[in-house]
C-alpha cells in the first residue's frame, strides 16, 4: 500500500488556496499598475508653458504645496508598488508550492489506481481458487459419503458374518454333543 498522503479534502483546499493566490497576484499586479500610472503622472510635471511667458520667470502661484502633495502621492504610490511586488513574489511562491502538491497528489492517485487494479486482479484470482477449492471439497465429500456407505455395508456384512459364524459354532457344538 502507498504511504498515507494528503486527503482529498485537503487537496481541494490546496487547490482553492492556489486559486486565491492567483487572484491576489492579479489584484496586486493591478494595484502596482495603478501606482505606476500615478507615479508617472506625478513625474510629468506641468505641461508646456503658455506662449509668450518668460521661461526664466517663476510660474504664477506658489507651486510648493502642490509639489509636496504630488511628492507625497508619489511616495505612497511607490510604497504600494513595492508592497504589491512583495505580494506578487509571495503568491508566486505559494503557487509553486500548490503546483508541487498537485503533482504529488496526481502521483499518489496514480499509485492508488494501480494498487486498486492489483487488488481487483487478486480478488479475481482468489475467486477462481475458491471455486476450484469448492469443487475439490465437493468431490472429497462425495468420496467420503461413498466410503461411509461402503463402511456401513461392510460392518453390516461383518455383523451378519459374525452372527452366521456364531450360529455355525452353536450348530457345531450341538453336533459334537450328539456325537
PDB file of N, CA and C in Angstrom, residues 17 39 50 52 55 58-59 62 71 80 91 95 102 106 109 125 129 146 152 156-157 161 164 169 176 178:
ATOM      1  N   UNK A  17      -6.627  27.332  -2.367  1.00  0.00           N
ATOM      2  CA  UNK A  17      -5.590  28.277  -1.942  1.00  0.00           C
ATOM      3  C   UNK A  17      -4.792  28.748  -3.151  1.00  0.00           C
ATOM      4  N   UNK A  39       2.458  57.383 -10.309  1.00  0.00           N
ATOM      5  CA  UNK A  39       3.822  57.889 -10.222  1.00  0.00           C
ATOM      6  C   UNK A  39       4.239  58.546 -11.533  1.00  0.00           C
ATOM      7  N   UNK A  50       2.656  78.465 -21.497  1.00  0.00           N
ATOM      8  CA  UNK A  50       1.868  79.218 -22.478  1.00  0.00           C
ATOM      9  C   UNK A  50       2.806  80.056 -23.316  1.00  0.00           C
ATOM     10  N   UNK A  52       4.545  83.029 -24.923  1.00  0.00           N
ATOM     11  CA  UNK A  52       4.733  84.404 -24.505  1.00  0.00           C
ATOM     12  C   UNK A  52       5.204  84.543 -23.079  1.00  0.00           C
ATOM     13  N   UNK A  55      10.489  82.127 -19.852  1.00  0.00           N
ATOM     14  CA  UNK A  55      10.875  80.827 -19.338  1.00  0.00           C
ATOM     15  C   UNK A  55      11.672  80.951 -18.058  1.00  0.00           C
ATOM     16  N   UNK A  58       9.362  82.603 -12.655  1.00  0.00           N
ATOM     17  CA  UNK A  58       8.669  81.520 -11.965  1.00  0.00           C
ATOM     18  C   UNK A  58       7.210  81.461 -12.399  1.00  0.00           C
ATOM     19  N   UNK A  59       6.623  80.256 -12.423  1.00  0.00           N
ATOM     20  CA  UNK A  59       5.210  80.141 -12.823  1.00  0.00           C
ATOM     21  C   UNK A  59       4.337  80.889 -11.820  1.00  0.00           C
ATOM     22  N   UNK A  62       1.984  79.734  -6.064  1.00  0.00           N
ATOM     23  CA  UNK A  62       3.005  79.036  -5.275  1.00  0.00           C
ATOM     24  C   UNK A  62       2.900  77.535  -5.537  1.00  0.00           C
ATOM     25  N   UNK A  71       4.571  64.881  -4.483  1.00  0.00           N
ATOM     26  CA  UNK A  71       5.670  64.057  -3.971  1.00  0.00           C
ATOM     27  C   UNK A  71       5.154  63.045  -2.936  1.00  0.00           C
ATOM     28  N   UNK A  80       3.138  51.448  -2.385  1.00  0.00           N
ATOM     29  CA  UNK A  80       2.116  50.472  -2.785  1.00  0.00           C
ATOM     30  C   UNK A  80       2.656  49.525  -3.836  1.00  0.00           C
ATOM     31  N   UNK A  91       2.932  35.283  -3.616  1.00  0.00           N
ATOM     32  CA  UNK A  91       1.900  34.488  -4.291  1.00  0.00           C
ATOM     33  C   UNK A  91       2.513  33.532  -5.312  1.00  0.00           C
ATOM     34  N   UNK A  95       2.046  29.645  -5.237  1.00  0.00           N
ATOM     35  CA  UNK A  95       1.546  28.957  -6.424  1.00  0.00           C
ATOM     36  C   UNK A  95       2.450  27.775  -6.767  1.00  0.00           C
ATOM     37  N   UNK A 102       0.000  19.542  -6.023  1.00  0.00           N
ATOM     38  CA  UNK A 102      -0.899  18.964  -7.025  1.00  0.00           C
ATOM     39  C   UNK A 102      -0.197  17.821  -7.754  1.00  0.00           C
ATOM     40  N   UNK A 106      -1.324  13.914  -7.803  1.00  0.00           N
ATOM     41  CA  UNK A 106      -1.527  13.140  -9.037  1.00  0.00           C
ATOM     42  C   UNK A 106      -0.734  11.842  -8.980  1.00  0.00           C
ATOM     43  N   UNK A 109      -2.430   9.506  -6.643  1.00  0.00           N
ATOM     44  CA  UNK A 109      -3.654   8.984  -7.253  1.00  0.00           C
ATOM     45  C   UNK A 109      -3.330   7.871  -8.241  1.00  0.00           C
ATOM     46  N   UNK A 125      -8.399 -13.718  -8.923  1.00  0.00           N
ATOM     47  CA  UNK A 125      -7.636 -14.961  -8.757  1.00  0.00           C
ATOM     48  C   UNK A 125      -8.146 -15.753  -7.551  1.00  0.00           C
ATOM     49  N   UNK A 129      -9.622 -19.515  -7.351  1.00  0.00           N
ATOM     50  CA  UNK A 129      -9.082 -20.525  -6.434  1.00  0.00           C
ATOM     51  C   UNK A 129     -10.176 -21.050  -5.506  1.00  0.00           C
ATOM     52  N   UNK A 146     -19.380 -41.888  -0.029  1.00  0.00           N
ATOM     53  CA  UNK A 146     -19.343 -43.226  -0.614  1.00  0.00           C
ATOM     54  C   UNK A 146     -18.570 -44.177   0.301  1.00  0.00           C
ATOM     55  N   UNK A 152     -20.410 -48.775   6.170  1.00  0.00           N
ATOM     56  CA  UNK A 152     -21.644 -49.267   6.795  1.00  0.00           C
ATOM     57  C   UNK A 152     -22.020 -50.640   6.230  1.00  0.00           C
ATOM     58  N   UNK A 156     -22.208 -54.134   8.252  1.00  0.00           N
ATOM     59  CA  UNK A 156     -23.399 -54.996   8.237  1.00  0.00           C
ATOM     60  C   UNK A 156     -23.038 -56.429   7.819  1.00  0.00           C
ATOM     61  N   UNK A 157     -22.182 -56.544   6.799  1.00  0.00           N
ATOM     62  CA  UNK A 157     -21.771 -57.872   6.347  1.00  0.00           C
ATOM     63  C   UNK A 157     -20.956 -58.573   7.429  1.00  0.00           C
ATOM     64  N   UNK A 161     -21.835 -61.872   9.116  1.00  0.00           N
ATOM     65  CA  UNK A 161     -20.887 -62.994   9.088  1.00  0.00           C
ATOM     66  C   UNK A 161     -20.603 -63.459  10.504  1.00  0.00           C
ATOM     67  N   UNK A 164     -23.555 -65.357  11.643  1.00  0.00           N
ATOM     68  CA  UNK A 164     -23.558 -66.655  10.964  1.00  0.00           C
ATOM     69  C   UNK A 164     -22.478 -67.557  11.556  1.00  0.00           C
ATOM     70  N   UNK A 169     -21.002 -72.055  14.946  1.00  0.00           N
ATOM     71  CA  UNK A 169     -20.301 -72.564  16.121  1.00  0.00           C
ATOM     72  C   UNK A 169     -21.305 -73.253  17.043  1.00  0.00           C
ATOM     73  N   UNK A 176     -21.452 -81.880  18.162  1.00  0.00           N
ATOM     74  CA  UNK A 176     -20.427 -82.558  18.943  1.00  0.00           C
ATOM     75  C   UNK A 176     -21.048 -83.192  20.176  1.00  0.00           C
ATOM     76  N   UNK A 178     -23.968 -84.479  20.300  1.00  0.00           N
ATOM     77  CA  UNK A 178     -24.696 -85.628  19.849  1.00  0.00           C
ATOM     78  C   UNK A 178     -23.750 -86.760  19.475  1.00  0.00           C
TER      79      UNK A 178
END
